[in-house]
Short mmCIF file of C-alpha atoms in Angstrom, two decimals:
data_model
loop_
_atom_site.label_atom_id
_atom_site.label_comp_id
_atom_site.label_asym_id
_atom_site.label_seq_id
_atom_site.Cartn_x
_atom_site.Cartn_y
_atom_site.Cartn_z
CA MET A 26 -0.31 0.48 0.30
CA ASN A 27 1.04 3.32 -0.68
CA ASP A 28 2.28 5.76 1.84
CA LEU A 29 -0.70 7.51 3.60
CA SER A 30 0.77 10.60 6.02
CA PRO A 31 -1.66 12.03 7.42
CA ARG A 32 -3.14 15.37 7.65
CA THR A 33 -4.19 17.50 10.19
CA ALA A 34 -6.45 15.28 12.97
CA ARG A 35 -9.55 15.55 11.97
CA VAL A 36 -12.77 13.10 13.11
CA MET A 37 -12.96 9.68 11.69
CA PRO A 38 -15.86 8.84 9.04
CA VAL A 39 -18.30 6.68 11.62
CA ARG A 40 -17.57 3.04 12.46
CA VAL A 41 -18.98 0.29 13.91
CA PRO A 42 -17.88 0.11 17.89
CA LEU A 43 -16.59 -3.90 18.34
CA VAL A 44 -16.33 -5.98 22.13
CA THR A 45 -13.89 -5.12 24.51
CA ARG A 46 -15.19 -7.55 26.49
CA PRO A 47 -16.57 -10.93 27.02
CA LEU A 48 -20.68 -10.13 25.85
CA GLY A 49 -21.49 -14.52 26.70
CA LEU A 50 -24.57 -16.21 25.38
CA TRP A 51 -27.44 -13.74 26.27
CA GLY A 52 -25.23 -10.15 25.49
CA SER A 53 -24.47 -11.97 21.86
CA LEU A 54 -28.28 -12.94 21.46
CA ARG A 55 -29.21 -8.99 22.21
CA LYS A 56 -26.30 -7.79 20.52
CA VAL A 57 -26.94 -9.80 16.93
CA ARG A 58 -30.63 -9.09 16.82
CA GLN A 59 -29.64 -5.33 16.95
CA ASN A 60 -26.37 -5.19 14.76
CA VAL A 61 -24.95 -7.82 13.90
CA LEU A 62 -20.87 -6.19 13.01
CA GLU A 63 -21.81 -5.85 17.17
CA ILE A 64 -20.28 -9.29 18.20
CA ILE A 65 -17.48 -8.65 15.99
CA PRO A 66 -14.08 -8.52 19.04
CA GLU A 67 -11.68 -5.58 18.22
CA LEU A 68 -8.67 -8.35 18.46
CA ALA A 69 -10.26 -8.67 15.04
CA THR A 70 -8.84 -6.01 13.55
CA ARG A 71 -5.12 -6.65 15.66
CA GLN A 72 -5.16 -10.60 15.21
CA PRO A 73 -4.89 -12.82 12.26
CA MET A 74 -7.99 -15.50 13.61
CA ILE A 75 -9.60 -15.16 16.79
CA SER A 76 -11.78 -18.18 18.45
CA GLY A 77 -14.52 -18.91 21.16
CA ARG A 78 -17.33 -20.09 21.67
CA THR A 79 -21.46 -19.51 22.14
CA GLY A 80 -23.58 -22.55 22.33
CA ALA A 81 -21.54 -23.68 18.64
CA ARG A 82 -17.72 -23.69 18.32
CA TRP A 83 -17.10 -20.24 16.04
CA HIS A 84 -13.82 -18.92 14.32
CA MET A 85 -13.21 -15.66 12.99
CA VAL A 86 -9.76 -15.92 9.97
CA MET A 87 -8.80 -11.96 8.71
CA ASP A 88 -5.54 -13.98 7.31
CA PRO A 89 -5.36 -13.47 3.82
CA GLN A 90 -3.84 -16.81 3.53
CA ALA A 91 -6.15 -18.92 5.91
CA ILE A 92 -9.60 -16.94 3.77
CA ARG A 93 -7.40 -17.80 0.30
CA ARG A 94 -7.55 -21.61 1.24
CA MET A 95 -11.48 -21.27 2.74
CA LEU A 96 -12.47 -19.64 -0.87
CA ILE A 97 -9.88 -21.36 -2.73
CA GLU A 98 -8.45 -24.47 -1.84
CA LYS A 99 -10.67 -25.89 0.37
CA LEU A 100 -14.23 -24.57 -1.12
CA ASP A 101 -16.36 -26.86 -1.26
CA ASP A 102 -15.13 -28.15 2.67
CA TYR A 103 -16.68 -24.44 3.83
CA PRO A 104 -19.85 -24.41 2.45
CA LYS A 105 -22.44 -21.88 3.37
CA SER A 106 -23.24 -22.04 7.45
CA LEU A 107 -27.38 -23.26 7.41
CA VAL A 108 -28.22 -19.94 9.78
CA THR A 109 -26.99 -17.98 6.16
CA LYS A 110 -29.33 -20.31 3.90
CA ASN A 111 -32.19 -20.73 5.73
CA LEU A 112 -32.90 -16.59 5.61
CA LEU A 113 -31.80 -16.84 1.75
CA ARG A 114 -33.63 -19.81 1.36
CA PRO A 115 -37.63 -18.50 1.48
CA ALA A 116 -36.74 -16.04 -1.48
CA ILE A 117 -34.58 -16.90 -4.01
CA GLY A 118 -34.61 -21.20 -3.39
CA GLU A 119 -31.52 -22.80 -5.07
CA SER A 120 -29.95 -20.47 -6.41
CA LEU A 121 -26.68 -19.43 -7.37
CA PHE A 122 -25.88 -17.55 -3.75
CA ILE A 123 -27.71 -20.72 -2.33
CA ALA A 124 -26.57 -23.66 -3.96
CA GLU A 125 -23.06 -25.57 -3.25
CA GLY A 126 -21.86 -28.76 -5.27
CA ALA A 127 -22.63 -29.80 -9.04
CA HIS A 128 -25.67 -27.85 -8.47
CA TRP A 129 -24.09 -24.42 -7.80
CA ARG A 130 -21.73 -25.16 -10.58
CA TRP A 131 -23.26 -25.69 -13.83
CA GLN A 132 -25.56 -22.65 -12.50
CA ARG A 133 -22.68 -20.53 -13.01
CA ARG A 134 -21.55 -21.77 -16.27
CA ALA A 135 -25.14 -21.10 -17.58
CA ALA A 136 -25.47 -17.69 -16.67
CA ALA A 137 -21.47 -16.18 -16.04
CA PRO A 138 -22.25 -15.64 -19.91
CA VAL A 139 -24.72 -13.02 -18.70
CA PHE A 140 -22.75 -10.81 -16.92
CA SER A 141 -19.93 -10.88 -19.54
CA ALA A 142 -17.90 -7.54 -20.29
CA ARG A 143 -19.76 -6.62 -23.28
CA ASN A 144 -23.55 -6.96 -21.97
CA VAL A 145 -22.65 -5.44 -18.49
CA LEU A 146 -21.50 -2.04 -21.26
CA ASN A 147 -24.41 -2.92 -23.54
CA LEU A 148 -26.32 -2.19 -20.63
CA SER A 149 -25.00 0.97 -19.70
CA PRO A 150 -27.23 3.69 -21.43
CA MET A 151 -29.97 2.35 -18.65
CA MET A 152 -28.26 3.10 -15.82
CA SER A 153 -26.49 6.70 -16.98
CA HIS A 154 -31.08 7.39 -17.85
CA ALA A 155 -31.89 6.42 -13.96
CA ALA A 156 -28.63 8.31 -12.91
CA ASP A 157 -30.42 11.23 -14.81
CA ARG A 158 -33.83 10.43 -12.88
CA ALA A 159 -31.93 10.68 -9.50
CA VAL A 160 -31.01 14.14 -10.99
CA SER A 161 -33.54 15.33 -11.87
CA ARG A 162 -35.49 14.17 -8.87
CA ILE A 163 -33.01 15.76 -5.74
CA ALA A 164 -33.24 19.00 -7.93
CA ASN A 165 -37.07 19.08 -8.24
CA ALA A 166 -37.05 18.37 -4.50
CA GLY A 167 -35.40 21.71 -4.25
CA PRO A 168 -32.68 23.05 -2.24
CA GLY A 169 -32.45 21.15 1.52
CA ALA A 170 -31.62 18.31 2.93
CA VAL A 171 -32.21 14.89 1.07
CA ASN A 172 -32.09 11.27 2.39
CA VAL A 173 -29.77 10.28 -0.16
CA ALA A 174 -29.57 6.47 0.70
CA ASP A 175 -33.72 6.78 0.07
CA GLU A 176 -32.76 8.00 -3.23
CA MET A 177 -30.11 6.11 -4.50
CA VAL A 178 -32.12 2.69 -3.31
CA THR A 179 -35.57 3.74 -5.97
CA THR A 180 -32.18 4.42 -8.23
CA THR A 181 -30.85 1.15 -8.19
CA PHE A 182 -33.95 -0.59 -7.91
CA GLU A 183 -34.81 1.01 -11.08
CA VAL A 184 -31.19 -0.11 -12.81
CA ILE A 185 -32.21 -3.93 -11.97
CA SER A 186 -35.73 -3.69 -12.74
CA ASP A 187 -35.08 -1.84 -16.49
CA VAL A 188 -32.32 -3.88 -17.36
CA THR A 189 -33.80 -7.29 -16.32
CA PHE A 190 -37.53 -6.11 -17.49
CA SER A 191 -37.36 -3.95 -19.95
CA GLY A 192 -40.09 -3.81 -23.13
CA GLY A 193 -42.22 -5.70 -20.75
CA GLU A 194 -45.89 -5.77 -19.52
CA ALA A 195 -45.78 -2.64 -16.25
CA PHE A 196 -44.87 -4.05 -13.26
CA ASP A 197 -45.28 -2.32 -9.63
CA ARG A 198 -42.19 -1.30 -8.87
CA ASP A 199 -43.39 -0.16 -5.74
CA GLY A 200 -44.85 -3.26 -4.38
CA VAL A 201 -42.03 -5.54 -5.30
CA HIS A 202 -39.79 -3.09 -3.15
CA ARG A 203 -41.78 -3.08 -0.33
CA ALA A 204 -41.77 -7.21 -0.54
CA ILE A 205 -37.87 -6.79 -0.59
CA ASP A 206 -37.65 -5.11 2.60
CA GLY A 207 -40.21 -6.83 4.18
CA TYR A 208 -37.84 -9.64 3.90
CA ILE A 209 -35.25 -8.60 4.57
CA ALA A 210 -36.27 -7.16 8.09
CA ALA A 211 -37.42 -10.67 9.20
CA ALA A 212 -34.59 -12.41 7.87
CA GLY A 213 -32.75 -11.18 9.98
CA LYS A 214 -33.96 -11.81 13.20
CA ILE A 215 -30.84 -13.96 14.41
CA SER A 216 -32.88 -16.52 17.16
CA LEU A 217 -31.51 -18.05 19.75
CA PHE A 218 -31.22 -21.20 17.95
CA ASP A 219 -29.42 -20.20 15.52
CA MET A 220 -26.78 -19.38 17.80
CA LEU A 221 -26.75 -22.75 19.40
CA GLY A 222 -26.68 -24.24 16.02
CA MET A 223 -29.55 -25.88 16.36
CA PRO A 224 -30.59 -28.14 13.56
CA ASP A 225 -32.38 -26.17 10.89
CA TRP A 226 -35.82 -28.48 10.98
CA VAL A 227 -36.15 -26.43 14.71
CA PRO A 228 -38.98 -23.62 13.89
CA ARG A 229 -37.61 -19.97 14.53
CA PRO A 230 -39.53 -17.64 16.51
CA GLY A 231 -40.39 -15.00 15.30
CA ARG A 232 -39.42 -15.65 12.10
CA VAL A 233 -42.43 -15.60 9.52
CA MET A 234 -40.51 -15.71 6.04
CA SER A 235 -43.83 -16.37 3.74
CA GLY A 236 -46.86 -14.21 3.22
CA GLY A 237 -48.18 -12.00 1.01
CA PRO A 238 -45.28 -10.18 0.01
CA LEU A 239 -42.94 -12.57 -0.57
CA LYS A 240 -45.24 -14.24 -2.92
CA GLU A 241 -46.31 -11.76 -4.90
CA MET A 242 -42.54 -11.18 -5.57
CA LYS A 243 -42.62 -14.25 -7.09
CA GLN A 244 -45.45 -14.54 -9.45
CA VAL A 245 -44.74 -10.93 -10.82
CA ALA A 246 -41.34 -12.92 -11.34
CA ASP A 247 -42.89 -15.90 -12.94
CA ARG A 248 -45.09 -14.46 -15.35
CA ALA A 249 -41.97 -12.01 -15.96
CA ILE A 250 -40.36 -15.09 -17.51
CA ASP A 251 -43.35 -16.44 -18.91
CA ASP A 252 -44.24 -13.05 -21.25
CA ARG A 253 -40.30 -13.37 -22.61
CA LYS A 254 -40.52 -16.60 -23.33
CA ALA A 255 -43.78 -15.94 -25.32
CA ARG A 256 -42.87 -12.77 -27.25
CA GLY A 257 -38.98 -13.24 -27.26
CA PRO A 258 -36.09 -10.80 -26.80
CA ALA A 259 -36.60 -7.45 -28.73
CA GLY A 260 -33.73 -5.06 -28.58
CA ILE A 261 -30.26 -4.87 -26.60
CA PRO A 262 -30.81 -8.06 -25.42
CA ASP A 263 -31.32 -7.32 -21.69
CA LEU A 264 -30.47 -9.78 -18.21
CA LEU A 265 -33.60 -11.77 -18.61
CA ASP A 266 -33.16 -12.45 -22.52
CA LEU A 267 -29.67 -13.51 -21.69
CA LEU A 268 -30.41 -15.91 -18.96
CA LEU A 269 -33.43 -17.28 -21.16
CA ALA A 270 -31.42 -18.06 -23.60
CA GLY A 271 -27.63 -19.34 -20.58
CA GLU A 272 -27.20 -22.82 -20.58
CA ASP A 273 -24.66 -25.05 -19.22
CA PRO A 274 -21.50 -25.42 -21.77
CA GLU A 275 -21.06 -28.44 -20.99
CA THR A 276 -23.78 -30.17 -20.17
CA LYS A 277 -26.43 -28.15 -22.52
CA ARG A 278 -28.69 -27.51 -19.27
CA GLN A 279 -30.97 -24.98 -18.87
CA MET A 280 -32.69 -23.49 -16.34
CA ASN A 281 -36.32 -24.33 -15.46
CA THR A 282 -39.11 -21.60 -14.99
CA ALA A 283 -38.14 -22.14 -10.80
CA GLU A 284 -34.78 -21.76 -11.31
CA LEU A 285 -35.02 -18.75 -13.36
CA ARG A 286 -37.20 -17.16 -10.87
CA ASP A 287 -34.08 -17.32 -8.27
CA ASN A 288 -31.95 -16.43 -9.64
CA LEU A 289 -33.74 -13.72 -11.04
CA LEU A 290 -35.06 -12.63 -7.96
CA THR A 291 -31.36 -13.51 -6.22
CA PHE A 292 -29.97 -10.89 -8.58
CA ILE A 293 -33.36 -7.98 -7.68
CA VAL A 294 -32.54 -8.33 -4.08
CA ALA A 295 -28.82 -8.60 -3.82
CA GLY A 296 -27.79 -6.54 -7.12
CA HIS A 297 -30.18 -2.78 -6.48
CA GLU A 298 -29.45 -2.89 -1.93
CA THR A 299 -25.53 -3.28 -2.35
CA THR A 300 -25.47 -1.60 -5.43
CA ALA A 301 -28.15 1.42 -4.09
CA LEU A 302 -25.68 0.93 0.21
CA THR A 303 -22.28 1.72 -1.97
CA LEU A 304 -23.89 4.58 -3.81
CA ALA A 305 -25.49 6.06 0.11
CA TRP A 306 -21.95 4.93 2.05
CA SER A 307 -19.77 6.61 -0.95
CA LEU A 308 -21.93 9.97 -0.90
CA TYR A 309 -21.84 10.04 2.84
CA LEU A 310 -17.74 9.92 1.87
CA CYS A 311 -17.54 12.78 -0.62
CA ALA A 312 -19.75 14.41 1.95
CA PHE A 313 -17.47 13.95 5.30
CA ASP A 314 -14.60 15.44 3.19
CA GLN A 315 -14.98 18.17 1.12
CA GLU A 316 -11.91 17.86 -0.82
CA VAL A 317 -12.47 14.81 -1.86
CA GLN A 318 -15.31 15.30 -3.13
CA ASN A 319 -13.91 18.35 -5.08
CA ARG A 320 -11.47 16.96 -7.11
CA ALA A 321 -14.25 14.31 -7.90
CA ARG A 322 -16.40 16.70 -9.07
CA ALA A 323 -13.37 17.49 -11.46
CA GLU A 324 -12.79 14.60 -12.90
CA ALA A 325 -17.30 14.35 -13.54
CA HIS A 326 -17.35 17.42 -15.51
CA ALA A 327 -14.22 16.55 -17.60
CA VAL A 328 -15.20 13.21 -18.76
CA LEU A 329 -19.10 13.43 -19.34
CA LYS A 330 -19.90 17.28 -20.08
CA GLY A 331 -23.14 16.47 -18.36
CA ARG A 332 -23.94 13.42 -18.83
CA ILE A 333 -22.54 9.74 -19.23
CA ALA A 334 -22.22 8.95 -22.81
CA ASP A 335 -21.65 5.45 -22.62
CA GLY A 336 -20.08 3.42 -20.52
CA ALA A 337 -16.77 3.23 -22.14
CA ASP A 338 -16.46 6.56 -20.07
CA VAL A 339 -15.98 4.36 -16.63
CA GLU A 340 -12.29 4.29 -17.75
CA ASN A 341 -11.90 7.53 -17.15
CA LEU A 342 -13.07 8.00 -14.03
CA PRO A 343 -11.05 6.22 -11.67
CA PHE A 344 -10.70 8.39 -9.06
CA ILE A 345 -14.12 8.10 -9.14
CA ARG A 346 -13.96 4.70 -9.13
CA LYS A 347 -11.36 4.56 -6.36
CA ILE A 348 -13.42 6.44 -3.65
CA VAL A 349 -16.54 4.22 -4.48
CA ASP A 350 -13.57 0.91 -3.85
CA GLU A 351 -12.84 2.75 -0.74
CA ALA A 352 -16.74 3.11 0.19
CA LEU A 353 -17.27 -0.83 -0.17
CA ARG A 354 -13.69 -1.45 2.31
CA LEU A 355 -15.02 1.18 4.75
CA TYR A 356 -18.91 0.02 5.01
CA PRO A 357 -18.50 -3.43 2.50
CA PRO A 358 -22.33 -4.92 1.92
CA ALA A 359 -22.16 -8.09 3.60
CA ALA A 360 -19.31 -7.66 5.82
CA LEU A 361 -19.76 -10.85 7.76
CA VAL A 362 -20.09 -13.96 6.09
CA SER A 363 -20.78 -17.57 7.52
CA ARG A 364 -19.32 -20.49 6.53
CA THR A 365 -19.89 -24.04 7.56
CA ALA A 366 -16.93 -26.58 8.30
CA GLN A 367 -17.43 -29.69 6.67
CA LYS A 368 -14.20 -31.40 7.44
CA PRO A 369 -11.38 -31.17 10.12
CA ASP A 370 -9.20 -28.30 9.39
CA VAL A 371 -5.77 -26.25 9.89
CA LEU A 372 -6.47 -22.94 8.81
CA GLY A 373 -3.10 -20.23 10.25
CA GLY A 374 -2.20 -23.11 12.47
CA ARG A 375 -5.38 -23.30 14.28
CA ALA A 376 -7.68 -26.76 14.48
CA VAL A 377 -10.94 -26.74 13.02
CA GLN A 378 -13.01 -28.90 13.57
CA LYS A 379 -16.33 -30.50 11.66
CA GLY A 380 -18.84 -28.56 12.26
CA ASP A 381 -17.46 -25.18 13.75
CA THR A 382 -18.72 -22.31 12.39
CA VAL A 383 -15.98 -20.24 10.19
CA MET A 384 -17.15 -16.79 9.84
CA ILE A 385 -14.69 -13.37 7.86
CA PRO A 386 -15.55 -10.88 9.30
CA ILE A 387 -14.94 -8.33 5.96
CA TYR A 388 -16.17 -5.30 8.01
CA ALA A 389 -13.11 -6.34 10.78
CA LEU A 390 -10.93 -7.81 7.82
CA HIS A 391 -11.37 -4.03 6.24
CA ARG A 392 -10.21 -2.01 9.01
CA HIS A 393 -7.29 -4.69 10.24
CA LYS A 394 -4.35 -2.56 11.35
CA LEU A 395 -1.37 -5.16 9.89
CA LEU A 396 -2.90 -4.99 6.75
CA TRP A 397 -3.96 -1.75 6.45
CA ASP A 398 -2.53 1.63 6.77
CA ARG A 399 -4.81 3.91 8.73
CA PRO A 400 -7.87 1.72 7.84
CA ASP A 401 -10.38 3.88 9.49
CA SER A 402 -9.75 6.53 7.75
CA PHE A 403 -11.87 8.07 4.53
CA VAL A 404 -8.26 8.07 1.29
CA PRO A 405 -8.98 7.05 -1.78
CA ASP A 406 -5.86 7.17 -2.85
CA ARG A 407 -4.72 4.41 -1.28
CA TRP A 408 -5.83 2.64 -3.94
CA THR A 409 -3.30 3.63 -6.24
CA ASP A 410 -1.87 0.26 -5.35
CA LYS A 411 -4.10 -2.97 -5.30
CA PRO A 412 -3.95 -4.47 -1.35
CA GLU A 413 -2.36 -7.80 -0.90
CA ARG A 414 -5.65 -10.37 -2.72
CA PHE A 415 -8.09 -11.78 -0.17
CA ALA A 416 -7.43 -9.04 2.46
CA TYR A 417 -9.78 -7.25 0.02
CA LEU A 418 -13.27 -8.29 0.01
CA PRO A 419 -16.15 -6.50 -1.46
CA PHE A 420 -17.79 -9.16 -3.25
CA GLY A 421 -15.78 -12.36 -2.08
CA ASP A 422 -13.50 -14.29 -4.58
CA GLY A 423 -12.10 -17.85 -5.89
CA PRO A 424 -14.67 -19.10 -8.14
CA ARG A 425 -17.53 -18.36 -6.28
CA ILE A 426 -17.29 -14.07 -6.33
CA CYS A 427 -19.64 -12.37 -6.79
CA ILE A 428 -21.13 -13.01 -10.69
CA GLY A 429 -21.81 -10.13 -11.01
CA ALA A 430 -19.44 -7.39 -9.71
CA SER A 431 -18.64 -5.75 -12.82
CA PHE A 432 -22.02 -4.62 -13.59
CA ALA A 433 -22.50 -2.98 -10.03
CA LEU A 434 -18.56 -1.31 -9.95
CA GLN A 435 -20.30 0.35 -13.96
CA GLU A 436 -23.26 1.43 -12.40
CA ALA A 437 -22.24 3.06 -9.07
CA VAL A 438 -19.09 5.46 -10.71
CA ILE A 439 -21.71 5.64 -13.36
CA ILE A 440 -24.60 7.24 -10.92
CA LEU A 441 -21.75 8.59 -8.63
CA ALA A 442 -20.36 10.40 -11.03
CA SER A 443 -23.73 12.46 -12.47
CA LEU A 444 -24.80 12.68 -9.19
CA LEU A 445 -20.83 14.89 -8.44
CA SER A 446 -21.22 16.59 -11.32
CA GLY A 447 -24.03 17.82 -10.55
CA PHE A 448 -24.77 18.24 -6.71
CA ARG A 449 -22.69 19.77 -4.09
CA PHE A 450 -23.51 17.27 -1.07
CA THR A 451 -22.58 18.21 2.46
CA PRO A 452 -23.38 17.23 6.11
CA VAL A 453 -26.72 17.74 7.50
CA PRO A 454 -25.51 19.05 11.25
CA GLY A 455 -26.80 15.89 14.17
CA LYS A 456 -27.95 13.68 11.45
CA GLU A 457 -25.10 10.72 11.46
CA PRO A 458 -26.16 7.45 10.17
CA ARG A 459 -25.17 4.45 11.90
CA PRO A 460 -23.46 1.32 10.73
CA VAL A 461 -25.89 -1.43 11.02
CA MET A 462 -25.66 -5.10 9.96
CA ILE A 463 -28.64 -7.54 9.74
CA ILE A 464 -28.24 -8.86 6.72
CA THR A 465 -26.44 -6.09 4.25
CA LEU A 466 -24.60 -3.30 5.58
CA ARG A 467 -27.32 -0.64 6.27
CA PRO A 468 -26.71 3.43 7.68
CA GLU A 469 -29.41 3.50 9.91
CA GLY A 470 -31.61 6.57 10.29
CA GLY A 471 -30.31 7.51 6.90
CA VAL A 472 -27.66 9.27 5.19
CA TRP A 473 -29.59 13.09 4.96
CA LEU A 474 -27.24 15.31 2.88
CA ASN A 475 -28.13 19.10 1.85
CA ALA A 476 -27.83 19.34 -1.96
CA GLU A 477 -27.10 21.94 -3.34
CA PRO A 478 -26.99 22.57 -7.77
CA VAL A 479 -23.14 23.64 -9.25
#
């Protein structure tokens, strides 16, 4: 990493208060219901690995080489934990995000061409048009404070619905969005039974994972798939066209309607939520550091001249890309991932037993004092050099790296550049966001910023 000489002493961007004393089972349960990240010991930012027992044995791994072993060398020995699968399966079934082994591999092979560089580039005009609409909404709201977190959710949902359902019959965007929010709120209710490692067939009190909104969300996807099958593609293929045409190059197998629906919902749920969070945190950080914002705006004006012509412009916005990378480091949407060891193993010189929960606390990894200079500071210029591999995991790594990473980064850069080109963002006193993770790392209370046209 670069030698990052400190500026004048200043307040740091908001951060999660990590644990400095043992919490015990009940204390951990209380914390995890409020903010999953508050169970991470502060020690995790200074040690390569820590272990303990809270009902079940667990390990937190921050050593890049041990993480490499989990994500590449012993991938099948560390599948997603039962807790993770139980939380997500009701909405996205056995899609790419949850499936394991051969069922995951054939779906990945079939879906990989969907997110090729050419296909992602072809979708950039839809991203640019959504960015323009966001600029117009903020401008029409008049001077004053704007909750850019809500605005970014609206904008990225427009993108994902446009690139998924383009040319199809109208659908209830608000209804689908409400269903997603309700689902995430219900899914995030971590149970004491989860922490005790009880079997997944034991009911979790208070967690209702089905019902009207979720059923309606699936019906919308099924109708869209059936409609597209009947009428075929029109114009530039969108995500649904590409998924319908996709096949496993080895077996020639294609996804059936249920598999298409589960993966479509995965892209909708994950694709807009995570990018919206990245943009909200990026805008918060730009408002926090006006010097960074000024540099980014100058770059946007020089390249965009008021709007983005096409996705190729993203390559000419390197500083704005650095801001996005730094926001993903400080506030990774998937800030903690959990695996269940299938076999005895040794990670970082420490024994792992079959059935142990093995976590990668990405929030702590990205702020680790042995891996990053000034880890809690906002320093986009650190991205002039690449970090150590497996020290930076906003999209995971290895064979299961997020299939939509290039889509998300292109979208974030396009929208952020458009917003910074149109407005100067400044903080609203007394309205600092609080980083809270339920399933994703959200800014509790929103990100309230003043937006002044420039």
